[in-house]
Amino acid sequence: MTTTAQPSGSTRKPSATAVMALGHATVDFYQGAVPALVPFLVAERGYGYTAASGIVLAVTLLSSVVQPLFGALTDRRTMPWLIPVSSLCAGVGIALSGLGGSYVLTWLAVALAGIGVAAYHPESARLARTAARGSHVAMGWYSLGGTLGFALAPVVVGPVLTAGGLGATPWLVVPAAAGVLGTVSAIRVLARRAAVGRAAAARSAAPDNWPAFLRLSAVVVCRSVVFVGLSAFIGPYAQERVGGGPATGSAALFTLFAGGAAGTVAGGRLAVRWGRVRTVRLAYAASVPVVAGVVLVPGPGLFVFAALAAAVLYVPFSLHVTLGQDFLPSRVGTASGVTLGLAVSVGGVVSPGIGALGEAAGLGVALAPLIGLCALAWWLARGLPEPDTEAYGASTGSARGTTSSV
């Protein structure tokens, strides 16, 4: 990322995209916090696996249903206040989840966090696109913020709750508070610019391309099931294939997340060189053999293929968002809500089925269908058109490869 030149001797301000990436990280932290809470709920409250999975579904189901609705609301008017409010909802929900012993109250607290996460993304993605000024690289950094926030959650939640038990969950509101304080000024500036862009886009935007958007949504669904399925079961599968204890599973999960971070950054740069749709097609074509490697290659080679699989599955992650916005130029919030919501929620809903099949037939059999889903995503991506973004760029004053500072 680059920033505009600052006067000599002045303090360099962070780019608007960096600020939005920070906010994205703090909100997606709470998506990762929910599965990190589960072992403590099981240990301290005696929840069974069914009860624990219900807590996780409180987040995934709400995101899949509610996030597009918030997207539709933000299509009607710019709602920058929704970003800090939703961030605080996510933080407060997780902070309250460990207090008291009622399962219903715990579920409702986690549901509040899920609503906060869902409400955050549509308007945030709109302002992030405004901050990026049309740069695919900058949108890649914004997406990376969310990836890192999700990945860091277990690293933070585990030690906090190990030290203080579930009664320490109020401390987990700190990232949300820090995110709000760190982003509120930038959001104010970007909201004014987005309002101007919305008016210009209304005059010049191309018609909505619903067939292309629905095809893209199907691609996102396939990708979600594949990646969430891998992230949920790569730990125990690595222990089966490689041997060793929980450390082996943790290493496999870390490898998966590290590969995802690298792929997120690479996606924007590849899109600049090859175009978004071609990059998406190539990424899903590459995902077929590397996911097959995760499932079929024995021994330590699994770690190599896990890193490669995450990288190629995350290359198109930020590109899904901008393609969706350009396929529905008059419904940018709806497009953002669907592409970002389905990215996590659908996989979370399907993963219990993968687990049930794994218990019945083994994880190798349960994970094998993910190879076919990669092939289906590639086939669907072949029919995606490259949208014309000239109207969008004119409305936001975009300059590819640059971002503004705030």
XYZ file of C-alpha atoms in Angstrom:
406
model
C 0.000 0.000 0.000
C 1.087 3.556 -0.620
C 0.088 6.823 0.926
C -0.035 10.330 -0.367
C 3.027 12.440 0.255
C 3.245 14.157 3.631
C 5.019 17.441 4.311
C 8.575 17.156 5.535
C 8.749 16.663 9.273
C 5.032 15.828 9.630
C 3.659 12.654 11.114
C 2.754 10.154 8.410
C -0.858 9.127 8.753
C -1.959 5.556 8.099
C -3.681 4.923 4.801
C -7.451 4.692 4.843
C -7.214 1.094 3.669
C -4.908 0.219 6.577
C -7.388 1.730 9.010
C -10.274 -0.237 7.477
C -8.165 -3.402 7.597
C -7.614 -2.793 11.325
C -11.348 -2.498 11.902
C -11.961 -5.625 9.821
C -9.427 -7.525 11.939
C -11.054 -6.553 15.227
C -14.535 -7.602 14.070
C -13.517 -10.910 12.499
C -11.613 -11.635 15.720
C -15.032 -12.361 17.220
C -15.880 -14.903 14.526
C -12.732 -16.809 15.485
C -13.436 -16.305 19.192
C -16.596 -18.427 19.145
C -14.957 -21.782 18.278
C -12.144 -20.879 20.680
C -14.763 -20.565 23.460
C -16.191 -24.034 22.850
C -13.537 -26.094 24.718
C -14.017 -23.906 27.805
C -17.811 -24.209 27.634
C -17.461 -27.979 27.400
C -14.956 -28.140 30.278
C -16.611 -25.701 32.723
C -20.291 -26.196 31.964
C -20.322 -29.771 30.727
C -21.863 -28.955 27.341
C -22.075 -31.874 24.962
C -21.000 -31.653 21.344
C -24.568 -30.984 20.205
C -24.955 -28.088 22.638
C -21.535 -26.737 21.689
C -22.318 -26.922 17.967
C -25.502 -24.968 18.655
C -23.382 -22.130 20.027
C -21.278 -22.093 16.865
C -24.383 -22.201 14.667
C -25.693 -19.119 16.478
C -22.981 -17.197 14.633
C -22.917 -18.995 11.296
C -26.675 -19.147 10.714
C -27.257 -15.553 11.750
C -24.483 -14.363 9.466
C -25.892 -16.235 6.484
C -29.426 -14.879 6.990
C -28.903 -11.432 8.508
C -25.857 -10.137 6.643
C -27.580 -9.804 3.235
C -30.464 -7.993 4.988
C -28.065 -5.428 6.391
C -26.595 -5.156 2.907
C -30.020 -4.315 1.503
C -30.457 -1.629 4.175
C -27.141 0.003 3.326
C -28.152 0.066 -0.343
C -30.921 2.489 0.583
C -28.667 4.943 2.398
C -25.117 5.302 3.663
C -24.971 4.118 7.285
C -21.424 4.748 8.569
C -22.609 4.706 12.197
C -23.419 1.024 11.721
C -19.706 0.150 11.618
C -18.751 1.206 15.184
C -22.127 0.094 16.601
C -21.824 -3.376 15.066
C -18.208 -3.671 16.246
C -19.278 -2.982 19.810
C -22.167 -5.462 19.509
C -19.723 -8.176 18.475
C -17.395 -7.381 21.358
C -20.125 -7.048 23.992
C -21.755 -10.305 22.883
C -18.556 -12.298 23.363
C -17.799 -10.422 26.595
C -21.177 -11.526 28.022
C -20.990 -15.112 26.759
C -19.021 -16.414 29.724
C -21.124 -14.787 32.429
C -23.877 -16.750 34.125
C -24.630 -20.419 33.620
C -27.737 -20.380 31.434
C -27.380 -22.003 28.027
C -30.106 -19.759 26.604
C -28.360 -16.588 27.790
C -25.035 -17.839 26.435
C -26.650 -18.567 23.080
C -28.253 -15.120 22.998
C -24.944 -13.435 23.857
C -23.165 -15.265 21.049
C -26.087 -14.464 18.742
C -25.633 -10.767 19.560
C -21.995 -11.101 18.527
C -23.078 -12.805 15.316
C -25.499 -9.998 14.495
C -22.719 -7.472 15.119
C -20.375 -9.300 12.756
C -23.110 -9.566 10.121
C -24.066 -5.896 10.369
C -20.451 -4.754 10.073
C -19.422 -6.204 6.743
C -21.697 -4.684 4.047
C -21.082 -1.033 4.946
C -17.448 -1.687 5.831
C -16.799 -3.329 2.464
C -18.377 -0.351 0.702
C -16.143 2.129 2.539
C -13.098 -0.103 2.058
C -13.724 -0.024 -1.701
C -13.956 3.758 -1.488
C -10.673 3.871 0.463
C -9.000 1.564 -2.064
C -9.948 3.868 -4.986
C -10.264 0.871 -7.307
C -7.014 -0.844 -6.231
C -7.300 -4.637 -6.086
C -4.096 -4.724 -4.032
C -5.599 -2.408 -1.414
C -8.754 -4.537 -1.182
C -6.483 -7.524 -0.664
C -4.991 -5.793 2.381
C -8.477 -5.049 3.701
C -9.423 -8.723 3.358
C -6.146 -9.752 4.980
C -7.164 -7.785 8.069
C -10.201 -10.017 8.518
C -8.166 -13.170 7.922
C -5.589 -12.198 10.539
C -8.253 -11.212 13.066
C -9.946 -14.595 12.700
C -6.636 -16.451 12.975
C -5.472 -14.512 16.042
C -8.626 -15.178 18.059
C -7.569 -18.586 19.442
C -4.136 -17.149 20.285
C -5.778 -14.462 22.452
C -8.875 -16.242 23.772
C -7.044 -19.375 24.900
C -4.579 -17.699 27.315
C -7.200 -15.243 28.647
C -9.689 -17.985 29.517
C -7.001 -20.382 30.710
C -5.929 -17.743 33.222
C -9.371 -16.552 34.321
C -11.904 -19.099 33.143
C -15.177 -18.120 31.489
C -15.508 -15.298 34.003
C -12.697 -13.511 32.136
C -14.709 -13.081 28.920
C -15.413 -9.374 29.662
C -11.747 -8.704 28.854
C -12.468 -9.811 25.287
C -14.347 -6.567 24.591
C -10.975 -4.774 24.392
C -10.313 -5.465 20.664
C -13.736 -4.046 19.728
C -13.148 -0.886 21.745
C -9.688 -0.466 20.216
C -11.076 -1.010 16.723
C -13.780 1.613 17.166
C -11.363 4.198 18.559
C -8.859 3.488 15.801
C -11.271 3.730 12.880
C -13.977 6.251 13.744
C -12.173 9.259 12.228
C -11.408 7.461 8.967
C -14.987 6.207 8.712
C -16.275 9.774 8.961
C -14.054 10.916 6.081
C -14.781 7.882 3.905
C -18.522 8.161 4.492
C -18.563 11.660 3.016
C -16.622 10.467 -0.024
C -18.859 7.388 -0.389
C -21.986 9.559 -0.350
C -20.618 11.575 -3.285
C -19.684 8.357 -5.062
C -23.144 6.897 -4.504
C -24.767 9.887 -6.206
C -22.393 9.652 -9.175
C -22.869 5.887 -9.420
C -26.647 6.304 -9.512
C -26.243 8.429 -12.631
C -23.671 6.307 -14.457
C -23.835 2.721 -13.188
C -24.397 -0.147 -15.585
C -27.453 -2.385 -15.113
C -27.281 -5.067 -12.424
C -26.062 -8.400 -13.811
C -27.982 -10.867 -11.663
C -27.064 -14.042 -13.626
C -23.349 -13.292 -13.193
C -23.837 -12.429 -9.520
C -25.756 -15.653 -8.818
C -23.037 -17.649 -10.551
C -20.422 -15.876 -8.434
C -22.462 -16.620 -5.301
C -22.425 -20.321 -6.189
C -18.639 -20.131 -6.519
C -18.445 -18.510 -3.076
C -20.605 -21.263 -1.570
C -18.286 -23.953 -2.948
C -15.216 -22.152 -1.678
C -16.768 -21.659 1.761
C -17.578 -25.339 2.237
C -14.085 -26.367 1.108
C -12.117 -23.961 3.277
C -14.266 -24.162 6.415
C -14.305 -27.943 6.075
C -10.521 -28.033 5.870
C -10.041 -25.611 8.759
C -12.453 -27.559 10.976
C -10.871 -30.966 10.409
C -7.286 -30.417 9.264
C -6.082 -30.747 12.879
C -7.393 -34.237 13.648
C -6.726 -35.367 10.070
C -3.079 -34.330 10.350
C -2.789 -36.319 13.574
C -4.167 -39.368 11.766
C -1.921 -38.995 8.690
C 1.294 -37.738 10.262
C 1.083 -38.952 13.849
C 1.831 -37.025 16.995
C -0.444 -35.302 19.450
C -2.342 -32.043 19.497
C 0.805 -30.132 18.536
C 0.634 -31.747 15.089
C -2.951 -30.592 14.651
C -2.099 -27.073 15.781
C 0.817 -26.946 13.353
C -1.431 -28.014 10.485
C -4.000 -25.354 11.374
C -1.315 -22.673 11.615
C 0.026 -23.751 8.212
C -3.465 -23.443 6.756
C -3.983 -19.940 8.154
C -0.515 -18.787 7.094
C -1.136 -19.973 3.551
C -4.462 -18.128 3.549
C -2.814 -14.872 4.585
C -0.270 -15.166 1.784
C -2.965 -15.934 -0.772
C -5.071 -12.948 0.296
C -2.222 -10.536 -0.404
C -1.251 -12.280 -3.642
C -4.807 -12.172 -5.024
C -4.876 -8.412 -5.530
C -1.455 -8.352 -7.166
C -2.344 -11.180 -9.534
C -5.602 -9.437 -10.448
C -3.671 -6.326 -11.471
C -1.584 -8.451 -13.835
C -4.132 -10.936 -15.167
C -7.560 -9.423 -14.416
C -9.925 -10.515 -11.690
C -11.927 -13.183 -13.478
C -8.876 -14.887 -14.992
C -7.217 -14.892 -11.563
C -10.322 -16.448 -9.993
C -10.473 -19.147 -12.681
C -6.796 -20.041 -12.354
C -7.019 -20.142 -8.557
C -9.890 -22.625 -8.592
C -8.229 -24.712 -11.288
C -5.155 -24.936 -9.051
C -7.284 -25.763 -6.010
C -8.326 -29.145 -7.445
C -4.888 -30.840 -7.324
C -3.710 -29.152 -4.126
C -6.850 -30.036 -2.129
C -6.502 -33.564 -3.512
C -2.954 -33.479 -2.115
C -4.267 -32.561 1.334
C -6.675 -35.484 1.282
C -4.508 -38.125 -0.402
C -0.814 -37.446 0.183
C 0.485 -39.260 3.278
C 3.051 -38.046 5.782
C 4.526 -34.549 6.171
C 3.630 -33.667 2.575
C 0.194 -32.856 3.955
C 1.598 -29.639 5.437
C 2.887 -28.461 2.070
C -0.431 -29.116 0.372
C -2.354 -27.504 3.242
C -0.392 -24.275 2.780
C -0.882 -24.373 -1.000
C -4.595 -25.162 -0.680
C -5.187 -22.225 1.658
C -3.204 -19.897 -0.581
C -5.132 -20.708 -3.764
C -8.480 -20.620 -1.937
C -7.695 -17.176 -0.534
C -6.362 -15.689 -3.782
C -9.941 -14.999 -4.992
C -11.279 -13.956 -1.552
C -11.147 -10.156 -1.945
C -11.872 -10.477 -5.675
C -15.230 -12.093 -4.894
C -16.226 -8.935 -3.028
C -15.302 -6.437 -5.740
C -16.710 -8.608 -8.513
C -19.993 -8.884 -6.631
C -20.092 -5.116 -6.165
C -19.484 -4.564 -9.868
C -22.062 -7.157 -10.938
C -24.662 -5.324 -8.791
C -23.561 -1.676 -9.050
C -26.873 -0.389 -7.700
C -26.859 -2.867 -4.789
C -23.301 -2.753 -3.500
C -24.376 -3.431 0.095
C -26.366 -6.506 -0.895
C -23.469 -7.790 -2.966
C -21.018 -7.260 -0.096
C -23.341 -8.920 2.408
C -23.761 -12.011 0.253
C -20.138 -12.466 -0.815
C -18.727 -11.839 2.669
C -21.532 -13.591 4.544
C -21.527 -16.765 2.492
C -17.726 -16.896 2.698
C -17.931 -18.152 6.282
C -21.503 -18.998 7.151
C -22.335 -21.680 4.583
C -19.217 -23.662 5.387
C -20.045 -23.464 9.081
C -23.522 -24.845 8.462
C -22.242 -27.749 6.346
C -19.248 -28.706 8.519
C -21.313 -30.743 11.052
C -22.335 -32.985 8.154
C -18.682 -33.452 7.220
C -17.978 -34.350 10.846
C -20.808 -36.895 10.932
C -19.519 -38.534 7.753
C -16.022 -38.535 9.238
C -17.231 -40.373 12.336
C -19.027 -42.944 10.177
C -16.461 -43.530 7.410
C -13.235 -41.726 8.375
C -12.016 -38.212 7.717
C -10.346 -39.175 4.447
C -13.709 -40.187 3.003
C -15.436 -37.136 4.502
C -12.932 -34.684 3.029
C -12.781 -36.271 -0.436
C -15.950 -34.510 -1.709
C -14.159 -31.188 -1.190
C -12.050 -32.023 -4.254
C -15.200 -32.208 -6.349
C -16.431 -28.892 -4.963
C -13.167 -27.263 -6.078
C -13.758 -28.616 -9.577
C -17.335 -27.314 -9.495
C -16.119 -23.860 -8.407
C -13.671 -23.822 -11.328
C -16.395 -24.845 -13.788
C -18.737 -22.136 -12.489
C -15.977 -19.509 -12.580
C -15.353 -20.239 -16.260
C -18.702 -18.600 -17.038
C -18.034 -15.369 -15.150
C -17.655 -12.216 -17.271
C -15.165 -9.462 -16.445
C -17.366 -6.500 -15.454
C -16.866 -3.010 -16.784
C -15.685 -0.909 -13.816
C -15.284 2.427 -15.593
C -18.509 3.800 -14.122
C -17.542 2.719 -10.631
C -14.074 4.196 -10.962
C -15.463 7.513 -12.146
C -17.810 7.701 -9.193
C -15.061 7.151 -6.616
C -12.191 8.942 -8.306
C -10.244 5.701 -8.373
C -6.609 5.420 -9.220
C -5.559 1.843 -9.431
C -2.816 0.783 -7.080
C -3.149 3.801 -4.767
C -4.914 4.553 -1.530
C -5.563 7.731 0.313
C -4.422 8.676 3.774
C -6.604 10.054 6.509
